[in-house]
Coordinates of C-alpha atoms in Angstrom, one line a residue:
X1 CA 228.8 -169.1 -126.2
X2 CA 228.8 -165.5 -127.4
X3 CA 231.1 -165.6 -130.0
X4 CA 229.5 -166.3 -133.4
X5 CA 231.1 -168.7 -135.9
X6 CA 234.5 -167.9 -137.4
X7 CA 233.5 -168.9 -140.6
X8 CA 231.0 -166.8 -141.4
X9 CA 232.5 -163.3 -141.9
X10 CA 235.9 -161.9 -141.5
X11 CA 234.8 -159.1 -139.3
X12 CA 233.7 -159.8 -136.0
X13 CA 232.2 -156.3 -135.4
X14 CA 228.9 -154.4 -135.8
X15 CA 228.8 -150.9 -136.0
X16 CA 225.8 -149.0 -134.2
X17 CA 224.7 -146.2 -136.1
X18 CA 222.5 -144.6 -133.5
X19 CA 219.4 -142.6 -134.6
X20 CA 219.4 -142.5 -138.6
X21 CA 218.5 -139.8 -140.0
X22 CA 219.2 -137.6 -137.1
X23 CA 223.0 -137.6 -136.9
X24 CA 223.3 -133.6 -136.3
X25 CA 221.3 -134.6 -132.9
X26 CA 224.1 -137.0 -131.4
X27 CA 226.2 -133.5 -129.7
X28 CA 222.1 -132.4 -128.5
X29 CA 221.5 -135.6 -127.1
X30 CA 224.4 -136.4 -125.6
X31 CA 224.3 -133.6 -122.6
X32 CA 221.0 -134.0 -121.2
X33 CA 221.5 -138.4 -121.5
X34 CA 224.8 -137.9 -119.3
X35 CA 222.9 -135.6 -116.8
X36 CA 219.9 -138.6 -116.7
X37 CA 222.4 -140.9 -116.5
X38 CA 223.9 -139.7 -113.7
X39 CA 220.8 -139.2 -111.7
X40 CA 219.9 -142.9 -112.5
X41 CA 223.3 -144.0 -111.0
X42 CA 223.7 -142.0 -107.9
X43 CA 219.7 -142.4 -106.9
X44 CA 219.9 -146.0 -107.4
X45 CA 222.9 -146.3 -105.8
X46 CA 221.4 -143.9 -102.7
X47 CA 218.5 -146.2 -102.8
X48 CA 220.8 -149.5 -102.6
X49 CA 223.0 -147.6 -99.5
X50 CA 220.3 -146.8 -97.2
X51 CA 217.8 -149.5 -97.8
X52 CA 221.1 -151.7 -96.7
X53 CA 222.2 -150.1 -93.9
X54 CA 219.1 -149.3 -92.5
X55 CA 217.5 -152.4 -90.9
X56 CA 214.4 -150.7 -90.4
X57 CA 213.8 -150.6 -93.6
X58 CA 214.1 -154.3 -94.2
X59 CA 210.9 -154.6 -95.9
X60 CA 209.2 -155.9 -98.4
X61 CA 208.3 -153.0 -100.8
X62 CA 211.9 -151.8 -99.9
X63 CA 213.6 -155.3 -100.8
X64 CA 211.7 -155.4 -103.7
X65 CA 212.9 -151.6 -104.5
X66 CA 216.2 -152.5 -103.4
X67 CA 216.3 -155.3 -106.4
X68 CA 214.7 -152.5 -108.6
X69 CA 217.8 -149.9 -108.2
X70 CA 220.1 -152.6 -108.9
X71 CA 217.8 -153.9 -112.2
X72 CA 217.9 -150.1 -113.3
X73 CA 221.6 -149.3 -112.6
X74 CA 222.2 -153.0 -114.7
X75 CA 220.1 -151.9 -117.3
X76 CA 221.1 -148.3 -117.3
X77 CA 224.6 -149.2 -117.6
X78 CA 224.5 -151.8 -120.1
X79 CA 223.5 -149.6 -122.8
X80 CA 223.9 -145.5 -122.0
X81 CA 227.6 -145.4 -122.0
X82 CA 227.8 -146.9 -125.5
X83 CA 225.3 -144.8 -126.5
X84 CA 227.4 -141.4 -125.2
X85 CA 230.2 -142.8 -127.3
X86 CA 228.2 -142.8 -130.3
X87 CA 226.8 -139.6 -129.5
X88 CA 229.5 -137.4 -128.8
X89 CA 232.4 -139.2 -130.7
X90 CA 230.6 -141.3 -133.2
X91 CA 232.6 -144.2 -132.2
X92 CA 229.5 -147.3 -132.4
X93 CA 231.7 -150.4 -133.3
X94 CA 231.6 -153.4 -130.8
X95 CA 232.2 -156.7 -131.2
X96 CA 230.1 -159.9 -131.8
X97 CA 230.6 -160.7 -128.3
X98 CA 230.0 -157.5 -126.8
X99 CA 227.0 -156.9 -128.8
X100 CA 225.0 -160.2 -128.3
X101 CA 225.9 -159.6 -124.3
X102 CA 224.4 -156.6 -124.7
X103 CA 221.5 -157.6 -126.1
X104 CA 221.1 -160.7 -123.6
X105 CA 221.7 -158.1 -120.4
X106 CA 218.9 -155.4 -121.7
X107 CA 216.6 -157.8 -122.7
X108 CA 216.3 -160.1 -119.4
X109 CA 216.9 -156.7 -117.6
X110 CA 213.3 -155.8 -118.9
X111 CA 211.7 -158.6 -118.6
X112 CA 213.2 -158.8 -114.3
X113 CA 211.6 -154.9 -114.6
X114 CA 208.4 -155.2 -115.6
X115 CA 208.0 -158.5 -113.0
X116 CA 209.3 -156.1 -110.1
X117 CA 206.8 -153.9 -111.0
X118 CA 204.4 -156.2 -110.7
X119 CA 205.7 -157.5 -107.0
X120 CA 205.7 -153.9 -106.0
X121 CA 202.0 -153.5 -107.2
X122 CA 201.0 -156.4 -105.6
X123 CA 202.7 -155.6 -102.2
X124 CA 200.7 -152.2 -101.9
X125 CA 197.5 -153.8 -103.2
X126 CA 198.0 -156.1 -99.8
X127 CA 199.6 -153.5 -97.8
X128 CA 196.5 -151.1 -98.5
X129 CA 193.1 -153.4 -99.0
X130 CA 194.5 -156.6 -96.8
X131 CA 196.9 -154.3 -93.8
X132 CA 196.0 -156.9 -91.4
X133 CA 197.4 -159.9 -93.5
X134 CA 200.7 -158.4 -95.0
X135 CA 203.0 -160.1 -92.7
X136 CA 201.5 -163.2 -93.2
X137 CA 200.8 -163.5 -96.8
X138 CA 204.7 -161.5 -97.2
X139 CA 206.7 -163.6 -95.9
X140 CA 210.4 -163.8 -96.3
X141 CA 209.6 -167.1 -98.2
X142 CA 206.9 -165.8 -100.5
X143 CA 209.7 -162.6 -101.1
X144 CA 212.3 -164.8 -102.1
X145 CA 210.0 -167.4 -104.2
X146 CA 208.6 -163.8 -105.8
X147 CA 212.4 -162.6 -106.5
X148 CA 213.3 -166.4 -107.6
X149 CA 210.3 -166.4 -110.0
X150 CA 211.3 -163.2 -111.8
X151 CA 214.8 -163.6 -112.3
X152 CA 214.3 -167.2 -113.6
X153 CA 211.9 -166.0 -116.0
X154 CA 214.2 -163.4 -117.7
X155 CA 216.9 -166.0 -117.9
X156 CA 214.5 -168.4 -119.4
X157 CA 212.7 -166.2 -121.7
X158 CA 216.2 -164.6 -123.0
X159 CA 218.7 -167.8 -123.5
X160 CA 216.4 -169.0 -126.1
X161 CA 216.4 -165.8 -127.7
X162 CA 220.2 -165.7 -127.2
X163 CA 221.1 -168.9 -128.1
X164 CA 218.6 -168.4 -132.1
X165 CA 220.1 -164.7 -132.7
X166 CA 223.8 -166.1 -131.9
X167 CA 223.9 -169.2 -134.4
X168 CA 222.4 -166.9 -137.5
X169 CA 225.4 -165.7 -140.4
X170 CA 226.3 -162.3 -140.3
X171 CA 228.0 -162.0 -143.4
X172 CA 226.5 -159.2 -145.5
X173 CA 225.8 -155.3 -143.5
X174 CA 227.1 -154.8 -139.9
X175 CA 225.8 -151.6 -140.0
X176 CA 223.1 -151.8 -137.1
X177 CA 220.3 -149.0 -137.4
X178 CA 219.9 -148.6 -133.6
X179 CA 221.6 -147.0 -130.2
X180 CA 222.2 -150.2 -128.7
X181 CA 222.2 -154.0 -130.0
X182 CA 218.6 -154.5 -129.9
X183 CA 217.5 -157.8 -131.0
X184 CA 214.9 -157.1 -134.4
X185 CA 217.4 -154.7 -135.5
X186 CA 220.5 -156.8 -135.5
X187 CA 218.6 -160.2 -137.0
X188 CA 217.6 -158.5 -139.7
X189 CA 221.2 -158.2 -140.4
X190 CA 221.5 -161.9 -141.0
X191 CA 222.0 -163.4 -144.3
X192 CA 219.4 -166.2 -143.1
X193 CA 215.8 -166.1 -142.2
X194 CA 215.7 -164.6 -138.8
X195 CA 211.7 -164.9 -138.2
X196 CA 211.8 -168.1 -136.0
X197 CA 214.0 -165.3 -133.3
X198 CA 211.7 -162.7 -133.9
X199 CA 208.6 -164.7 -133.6
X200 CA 209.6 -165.8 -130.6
X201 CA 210.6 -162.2 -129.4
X202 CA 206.7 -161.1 -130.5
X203 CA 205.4 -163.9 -128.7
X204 CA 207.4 -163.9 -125.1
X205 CA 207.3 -160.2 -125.3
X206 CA 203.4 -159.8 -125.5
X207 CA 202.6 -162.6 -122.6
X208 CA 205.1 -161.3 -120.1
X209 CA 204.3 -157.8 -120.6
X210 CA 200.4 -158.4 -121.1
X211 CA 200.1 -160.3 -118.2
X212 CA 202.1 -158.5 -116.2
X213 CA 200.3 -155.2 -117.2
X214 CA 197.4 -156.8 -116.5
X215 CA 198.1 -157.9 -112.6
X216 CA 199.4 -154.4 -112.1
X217 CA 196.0 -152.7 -113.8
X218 CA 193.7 -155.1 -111.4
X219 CA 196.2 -154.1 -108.3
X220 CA 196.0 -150.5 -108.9
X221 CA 192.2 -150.7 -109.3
X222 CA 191.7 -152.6 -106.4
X223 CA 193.7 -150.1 -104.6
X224 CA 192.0 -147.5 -105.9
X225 CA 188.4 -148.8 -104.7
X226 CA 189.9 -148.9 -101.3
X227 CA 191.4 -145.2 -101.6
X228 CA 187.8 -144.1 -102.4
X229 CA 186.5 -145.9 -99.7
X230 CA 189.1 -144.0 -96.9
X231 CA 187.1 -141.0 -94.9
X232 CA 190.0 -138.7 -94.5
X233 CA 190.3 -136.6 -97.5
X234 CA 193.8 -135.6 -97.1
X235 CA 194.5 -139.7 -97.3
X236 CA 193.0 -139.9 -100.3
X237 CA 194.4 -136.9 -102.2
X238 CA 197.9 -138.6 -100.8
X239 CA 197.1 -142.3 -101.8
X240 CA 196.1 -140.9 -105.1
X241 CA 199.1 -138.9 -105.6
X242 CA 201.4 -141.8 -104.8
X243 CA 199.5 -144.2 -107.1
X244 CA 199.0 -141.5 -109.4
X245 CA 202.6 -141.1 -110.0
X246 CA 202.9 -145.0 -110.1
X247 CA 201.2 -145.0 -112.9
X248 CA 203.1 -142.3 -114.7
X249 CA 206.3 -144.3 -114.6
X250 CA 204.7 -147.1 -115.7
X251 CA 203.5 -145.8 -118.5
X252 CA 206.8 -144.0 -119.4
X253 CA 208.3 -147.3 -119.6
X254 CA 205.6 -149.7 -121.2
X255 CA 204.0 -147.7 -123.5
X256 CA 207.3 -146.6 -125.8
X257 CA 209.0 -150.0 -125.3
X258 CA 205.7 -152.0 -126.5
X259 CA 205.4 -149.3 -129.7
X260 CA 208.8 -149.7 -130.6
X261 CA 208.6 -153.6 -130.3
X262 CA 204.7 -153.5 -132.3
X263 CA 205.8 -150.6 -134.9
X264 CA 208.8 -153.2 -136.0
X265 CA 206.4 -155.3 -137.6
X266 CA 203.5 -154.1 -138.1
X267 CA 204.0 -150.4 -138.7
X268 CA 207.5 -149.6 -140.7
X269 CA 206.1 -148.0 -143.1
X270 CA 204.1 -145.6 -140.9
X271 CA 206.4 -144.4 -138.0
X272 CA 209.6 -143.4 -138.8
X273 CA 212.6 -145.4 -138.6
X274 CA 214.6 -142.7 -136.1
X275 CA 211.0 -142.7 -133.9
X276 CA 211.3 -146.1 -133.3
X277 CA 215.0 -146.0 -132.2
X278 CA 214.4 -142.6 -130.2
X279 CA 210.9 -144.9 -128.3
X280 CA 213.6 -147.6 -127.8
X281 CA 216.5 -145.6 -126.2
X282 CA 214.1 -143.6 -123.7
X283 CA 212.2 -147.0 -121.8
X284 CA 215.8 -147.4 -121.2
X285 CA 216.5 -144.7 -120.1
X286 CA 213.6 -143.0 -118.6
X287 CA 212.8 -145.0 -116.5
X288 CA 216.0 -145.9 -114.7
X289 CA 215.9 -142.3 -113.5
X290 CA 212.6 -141.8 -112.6
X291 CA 212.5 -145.0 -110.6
X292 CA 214.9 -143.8 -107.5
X293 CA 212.7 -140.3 -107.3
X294 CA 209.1 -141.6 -107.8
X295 CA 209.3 -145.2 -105.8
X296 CA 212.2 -143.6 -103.4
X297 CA 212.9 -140.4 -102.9
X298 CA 208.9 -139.9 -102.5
X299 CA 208.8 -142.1 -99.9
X300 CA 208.9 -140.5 -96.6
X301 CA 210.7 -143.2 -94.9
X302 CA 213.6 -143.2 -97.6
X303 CA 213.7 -139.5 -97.7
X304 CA 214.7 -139.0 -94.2
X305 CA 217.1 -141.5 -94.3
X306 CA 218.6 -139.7 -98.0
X307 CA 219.0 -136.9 -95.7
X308 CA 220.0 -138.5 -93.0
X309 CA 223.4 -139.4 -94.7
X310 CA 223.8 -136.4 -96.5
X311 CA 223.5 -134.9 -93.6
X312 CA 226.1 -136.8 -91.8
X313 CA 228.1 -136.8 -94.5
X314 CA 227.7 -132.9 -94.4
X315 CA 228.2 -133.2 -90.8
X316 CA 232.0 -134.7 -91.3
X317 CA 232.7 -132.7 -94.2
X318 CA 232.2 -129.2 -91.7
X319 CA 234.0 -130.9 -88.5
X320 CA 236.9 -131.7 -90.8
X321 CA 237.1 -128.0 -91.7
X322 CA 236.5 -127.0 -88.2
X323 CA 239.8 -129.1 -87.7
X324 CA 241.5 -128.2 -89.8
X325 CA 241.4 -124.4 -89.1
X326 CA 242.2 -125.6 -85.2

């Protein structure tokens, strides 16, 4: 399915140029990506460990954070250690294959993103202004219907998107003006018209995301209301803190994405083109390391737990020592 016709070229290969214009970059890039890539991994995966082992913690915000780690560490992983390749060695060929899987794993991966985000909204906006109701209007049903919906709505919105970019003819430039595969700046390599894909892209794009920004703007207000309404000040400065920094990461991740995505058609000529590939790469990236440290690590619960098994794992490491020198 992701192999595009044989007769249409006789290289089956793009080449990913990374940011244009700023090739002496690449080496500057490259250090502090690895280090936020490498945050993004083992946070996620710290996230993943003791939300699973811990059955106390068999929630619903930490099941849907659970599913968030894993989205990030797909998403993450799809498209950073490409981009190090690029950036320290230069080396951006991949194949048709490898490319349009790319581009279908990134893409749904946003769009199952944003809709956690929303879940996770919505649970605090019930946890906080409906307490007494969360265990009935959360249900293990409603979380997996929630989890069902989101997932099924990234695969729908992407195999269409898949399935128009795969049958177009590459047969003129492979050279791809971006970090990654990302679908406006690979069909505008085709020697066809690619606006029915891109259209389409526009189109999906702006309802999920504007809908879903919209839920999680009501939520967040609705939460806020009750904050102001709490009598202890020291529970407000902390609910505001928490949603405060909510709101940060959100940002982080919708604003530069939806730029990127708008500036492609309606401002090329304004922003430059390495701007809009630098806006691309970080609500990749950004946010995939911010998530395990602003919707985990800052939670008490998960915090203790974190240093729980460090702490064991510290625990072993100094008994095996003590053993050893027995």
């Amino acid at each position: 399915m992701l192999a595009p016709p044989c007769n249409q070229t006789s290289d089956n290969s793009f080449i990913l140029l990374g940011i244009p214009g700023l090739d002496w970059v690449h080496p500057w890039l490259a250090a502090p990506l690895s280090f936020m890539y490498a945050v993004a991994l083992v946070g996620n995966t710290l996230i993943l460990t003791v939300i699973w082992r811990d059955s106390t913690l068999h929630e619903p915000m930490y099941y849907f954070l659970c599913v968030l780690a894993a989205v990030d560490i797909i998403m993450a992983t799809s498209v950073t250690p490409k981009m190090l390749s690029i950036f320290w060695s230069g080396d951006g060929g991949i194949t048709f294959s490898a490319c349009f899987a790319q581009m279908y794993v990134v893409h749904a991966a946003t769009a199952a993103e944003t809709g956690l985000l929303l879940a996770m909204a919505f649970d605090r906006y019930v946890a906080i202004c409906k307490p007494l109701h969360y265990q009935t209007i959360l249900t293990p049903k409603m979380m997996l219907g929630i989890g069902m919906a989101i997932m099924m709505r990234a695969i729908l919105f992407m195999t269409p998107l898949s399935w128009m970019v795969i049958q177009l003819p590459f047969c003129d430039s492979h050279l791809v003006p971006h970090s990654y595969c990302e679908h406006m700046a690979v069909a505008k390599l085709a020697c066809a018209d690619y606006m029915p894909s891109s259209l389409y892209s526009l189109i999906g794009s702006s309802i999920i995301v504007g809908s879903d920004v919209s839920f999680i703007a009501t939520s967040y207000s609705l939460i806020l209301q009750a904050v102001f309404r709490l009598s202890s000040r020291n529970a407000r400065l902390k609910a505001l803190s928490t949603c405060g920094s909510h709101v940060g990461v959100m940002v982080l991740y919708y604003l530069p994405g939806m730029i990127s995505h708008y500036v492609e058609w309606f401002g090329q000529d304004v922003v430059p083109l390495h701007t809009q590939v630098l806006l691309a790469d970080f609500y990749l990236v950004i946010p995939p390391t911010l998530n395990p440290i602003i919707y985990g690590l800052r939670t008490k619960e998960i915090m203790a737990r974190v240093l729980g098994v460090l702490g064991t794992g510290g625990a072993l490491f100094q008994g095996s020592k003590c053993r050893n020198h027995v």
